[in-house]
Amino acid sequence: MQLDEPAAGFNDEESIDLYKVVNGIREDTELGCGIFIIDHDLRLIIRLCDSVLVLDDGKPITEGLPNDVRHNSAVINSYLGNSKNIN
């Protein structure tokens, strides 16, 4: 399954609902479905993904485990602006 910006324009409640649906698909072992998701909603991505690749201006700046990626200084500078936004 490929999802391109599924949370675009969503408020926090809608993003949580999306997480529940996609995570349900992800955890259903009978489906055998991998998920590739592209989104700017970092809270959704961090909660949902096992591995994250972050691009800035089309170029990779880091990849790895979600918790490691969210604390990466290049990600913070490019997407979050400051360390107050990473929690």
JSON list of N, CA, C and O in Angstrom, two decimals, residues 33-55:
[
{"chain": "A", "resi": 33, "resn": "CYS", "atom": "N", "xyz": [0.46, -6.91, 4.25]},
{"chain": "A", "resi": 33, "resn": "CYS", "atom": "CA", "xyz": [0.56, -5.68, 3.49]},
{"chain": "A", "resi": 33, "resn": "CYS", "atom": "C", "xyz": [1.64, -4.77, 4.07]},
{"chain": "A", "resi": 33, "resn": "CYS", "atom": "O", "xyz": [1.59, -4.40, 5.25]},
{"chain": "A", "resi": 34, "resn": "GLY", "atom": "N", "xyz": [2.62, -4.41, 3.24]},
{"chain": "A", "resi": 34, "resn": "GLY", "atom": "CA", "xyz": [3.58, -3.39, 3.62]},
{"chain": "A", "resi": 34, "resn": "GLY", "atom": "C", "xyz": [3.01, -2.02, 3.31]},
{"chain": "A", "resi": 34, "resn": "GLY", "atom": "O", "xyz": [2.15, -1.88, 2.44]},
{"chain": "A", "resi": 35, "resn": "ILE", "atom": "N", "xyz": [3.46, -1.01, 4.04]},
{"chain": "A", "resi": 35, "resn": "ILE", "atom": "CA", "xyz": [2.94, 0.34, 3.83]},
{"chain": "A", "resi": 35, "resn": "ILE", "atom": "C", "xyz": [4.09, 1.29, 3.60]},
{"chain": "A", "resi": 35, "resn": "ILE", "atom": "O", "xyz": [5.05, 1.33, 4.36]},
{"chain": "A", "resi": 36, "resn": "PHE", "atom": "N", "xyz": [3.98, 2.05, 2.54]},
{"chain": "A", "resi": 36, "resn": "PHE", "atom": "CA", "xyz": [4.93, 3.12, 2.20]},
{"chain": "A", "resi": 36, "resn": "PHE", "atom": "C", "xyz": [4.15, 4.41, 2.30]},
{"chain": "A", "resi": 36, "resn": "PHE", "atom": "O", "xyz": [3.17, 4.61, 1.59]},
{"chain": "A", "resi": 37, "resn": "ILE", "atom": "N", "xyz": [4.57, 5.28, 3.21]},
{"chain": "A", "resi": 37, "resn": "ILE", "atom": "CA", "xyz": [3.82, 6.50, 3.45]},
{"chain": "A", "resi": 37, "resn": "ILE", "atom": "C", "xyz": [4.73, 7.73, 3.34]},
{"chain": "A", "resi": 37, "resn": "ILE", "atom": "O", "xyz": [5.84, 7.74, 3.85]},
{"chain": "A", "resi": 38, "resn": "ILE", "atom": "N", "xyz": [4.23, 8.72, 2.63]},
{"chain": "A", "resi": 38, "resn": "ILE", "atom": "CA", "xyz": [4.91, 10.00, 2.48]},
{"chain": "A", "resi": 38, "resn": "ILE", "atom": "C", "xyz": [4.02, 11.04, 3.14]},
{"chain": "A", "resi": 38, "resn": "ILE", "atom": "O", "xyz": [2.85, 11.16, 2.77]},
{"chain": "A", "resi": 39, "resn": "ASP", "atom": "N", "xyz": [4.54, 11.77, 4.12]},
{"chain": "A", "resi": 39, "resn": "ASP", "atom": "CA", "xyz": [3.72, 12.79, 4.77]},
{"chain": "A", "resi": 39, "resn": "ASP", "atom": "C", "xyz": [4.59, 13.77, 5.54]},
{"chain": "A", "resi": 39, "resn": "ASP", "atom": "O", "xyz": [5.70, 13.44, 5.93]},
{"chain": "A", "resi": 40, "resn": "HIS", "atom": "N", "xyz": [4.04, 14.97, 5.73]},
{"chain": "A", "resi": 40, "resn": "HIS", "atom": "CA", "xyz": [4.72, 16.00, 6.52]},
{"chain": "A", "resi": 40, "resn": "HIS", "atom": "C", "xyz": [4.26, 15.99, 7.98]},
{"chain": "A", "resi": 40, "resn": "HIS", "atom": "O", "xyz": [4.79, 16.73, 8.79]},
{"chain": "A", "resi": 41, "resn": "ASP", "atom": "N", "xyz": [3.28, 15.17, 8.29]},
{"chain": "A", "resi": 41, "resn": "ASP", "atom": "CA", "xyz": [2.78, 15.07, 9.67]},
{"chain": "A", "resi": 41, "resn": "ASP", "atom": "C", "xyz": [3.75, 14.18, 10.44]},
{"chain": "A", "resi": 41, "resn": "ASP", "atom": "O", "xyz": [3.61, 12.97, 10.49]},
{"chain": "A", "resi": 42, "resn": "LEU", "atom": "N", "xyz": [4.76, 14.82, 11.04]},
{"chain": "A", "resi": 42, "resn": "LEU", "atom": "CA", "xyz": [5.81, 14.06, 11.71]},
{"chain": "A", "resi": 42, "resn": "LEU", "atom": "C", "xyz": [5.30, 13.27, 12.90]},
{"chain": "A", "resi": 42, "resn": "LEU", "atom": "O", "xyz": [5.81, 12.18, 13.18]},
{"chain": "A", "resi": 43, "resn": "ARG", "atom": "N", "xyz": [4.30, 13.78, 13.60]},
{"chain": "A", "resi": 43, "resn": "ARG", "atom": "CA", "xyz": [3.75, 13.01, 14.72]},
{"chain": "A", "resi": 43, "resn": "ARG", "atom": "C", "xyz": [3.16, 11.70, 14.23]},
{"chain": "A", "resi": 43, "resn": "ARG", "atom": "O", "xyz": [3.35, 10.65, 14.83]},
{"chain": "A", "resi": 44, "resn": "LEU", "atom": "N", "xyz": [2.45, 11.74, 13.11]},
{"chain": "A", "resi": 44, "resn": "LEU", "atom": "CA", "xyz": [1.89, 10.53, 12.52]},
{"chain": "A", "resi": 44, "resn": "LEU", "atom": "C", "xyz": [3.00, 9.58, 12.09]},
{"chain": "A", "resi": 44, "resn": "LEU", "atom": "O", "xyz": [2.98, 8.39, 12.41]},
{"chain": "A", "resi": 45, "resn": "ILE", "atom": "N", "xyz": [3.98, 10.10, 11.39]},
{"chain": "A", "resi": 45, "resn": "ILE", "atom": "CA", "xyz": [5.07, 9.27, 10.88]},
{"chain": "A", "resi": 45, "resn": "ILE", "atom": "C", "xyz": [5.86, 8.61, 12.01]},
{"chain": "A", "resi": 45, "resn": "ILE", "atom": "O", "xyz": [6.15, 7.42, 11.97]},
{"chain": "A", "resi": 46, "resn": "ILE", "atom": "N", "xyz": [6.17, 9.38, 13.05]},
{"chain": "A", "resi": 46, "resn": "ILE", "atom": "CA", "xyz": [6.95, 8.85, 14.17]},
{"chain": "A", "resi": 46, "resn": "ILE", "atom": "C", "xyz": [6.19, 7.74, 14.88]},
{"chain": "A", "resi": 46, "resn": "ILE", "atom": "O", "xyz": [6.77, 6.74, 15.28]},
{"chain": "A", "resi": 47, "resn": "ARG", "atom": "N", "xyz": [4.88, 7.89, 15.03]},
{"chain": "A", "resi": 47, "resn": "ARG", "atom": "CA", "xyz": [4.08, 6.87, 15.71]},
{"chain": "A", "resi": 47, "resn": "ARG", "atom": "C", "xyz": [3.85, 5.64, 14.86]},
{"chain": "A", "resi": 47, "resn": "ARG", "atom": "O", "xyz": [3.74, 4.52, 15.36]},
{"chain": "A", "resi": 48, "resn": "LEU", "atom": "N", "xyz": [3.79, 5.82, 13.55]},
{"chain": "A", "resi": 48, "resn": "LEU", "atom": "CA", "xyz": [3.34, 4.75, 12.66]},
{"chain": "A", "resi": 48, "resn": "LEU", "atom": "C", "xyz": [4.47, 3.92, 12.06]},
{"chain": "A", "resi": 48, "resn": "LEU", "atom": "O", "xyz": [4.33, 2.71, 11.87]},
{"chain": "A", "resi": 49, "resn": "CYS", "atom": "N", "xyz": [5.59, 4.54, 11.78]},
{"chain": "A", "resi": 49, "resn": "CYS", "atom": "CA", "xyz": [6.62, 3.89, 10.96]},
{"chain": "A", "resi": 49, "resn": "CYS", "atom": "C", "xyz": [7.69, 3.17, 11.77]},
{"chain": "A", "resi": 49, "resn": "CYS", "atom": "O", "xyz": [8.07, 3.60, 12.84]},
{"chain": "A", "resi": 50, "resn": "ASP", "atom": "N", "xyz": [8.17, 2.06, 11.20]},
{"chain": "A", "resi": 50, "resn": "ASP", "atom": "CA", "xyz": [9.30, 1.33, 11.78]},
{"chain": "A", "resi": 50, "resn": "ASP", "atom": "C", "xyz": [10.62, 1.94, 11.37]},
{"chain": "A", "resi": 50, "resn": "ASP", "atom": "O", "xyz": [11.61, 1.86, 12.09]},
{"chain": "A", "resi": 51, "resn": "SER", "atom": "N", "xyz": [10.66, 2.54, 10.19]},
{"chain": "A", "resi": 51, "resn": "SER", "atom": "CA", "xyz": [11.86, 3.14, 9.64]},
{"chain": "A", "resi": 51, "resn": "SER", "atom": "C", "xyz": [11.45, 4.41, 8.90]},
{"chain": "A", "resi": 51, "resn": "SER", "atom": "O", "xyz": [10.41, 4.45, 8.25]},
{"chain": "A", "resi": 52, "resn": "VAL", "atom": "N", "xyz": [12.29, 5.44, 9.00]},
{"chain": "A", "resi": 52, "resn": "VAL", "atom": "CA", "xyz": [11.96, 6.74, 8.42]},
{"chain": "A", "resi": 52, "resn": "VAL", "atom": "C", "xyz": [13.13, 7.24, 7.59]},
{"chain": "A", "resi": 52, "resn": "VAL", "atom": "O", "xyz": [14.28, 7.17, 8.01]},
{"chain": "A", "resi": 53, "resn": "LEU", "atom": "N", "xyz": [12.82, 7.76, 6.41]},
{"chain": "A", "resi": 53, "resn": "LEU", "atom": "CA", "xyz": [13.79, 8.44, 5.56]},
{"chain": "A", "resi": 53, "resn": "LEU", "atom": "C", "xyz": [13.29, 9.87, 5.41]},
{"chain": "A", "resi": 53, "resn": "LEU", "atom": "O", "xyz": [12.15, 10.10, 5.02]},
{"chain": "A", "resi": 54, "resn": "VAL", "atom": "N", "xyz": [14.15, 10.84, 5.73]},
{"chain": "A", "resi": 54, "resn": "VAL", "atom": "CA", "xyz": [13.76, 12.25, 5.66]},
{"chain": "A", "resi": 54, "resn": "VAL", "atom": "C", "xyz": [14.50, 12.92, 4.52]},
{"chain": "A", "resi": 54, "resn": "VAL", "atom": "O", "xyz": [15.72, 12.81, 4.41]},
{"chain": "A", "resi": 55, "resn": "LEU", "atom": "N", "xyz": [13.72, 13.61, 3.68]},
{"chain": "A", "resi": 55, "resn": "LEU", "atom": "CA", "xyz": [14.28, 14.37, 2.57]},
{"chain": "A", "resi": 55, "resn": "LEU", "atom": "C", "xyz": [14.15, 15.86, 2.85]},
{"chain": "A", "resi": 55, "resn": "LEU", "atom": "O", "xyz": [13.18, 16.30, 3.45]}
]
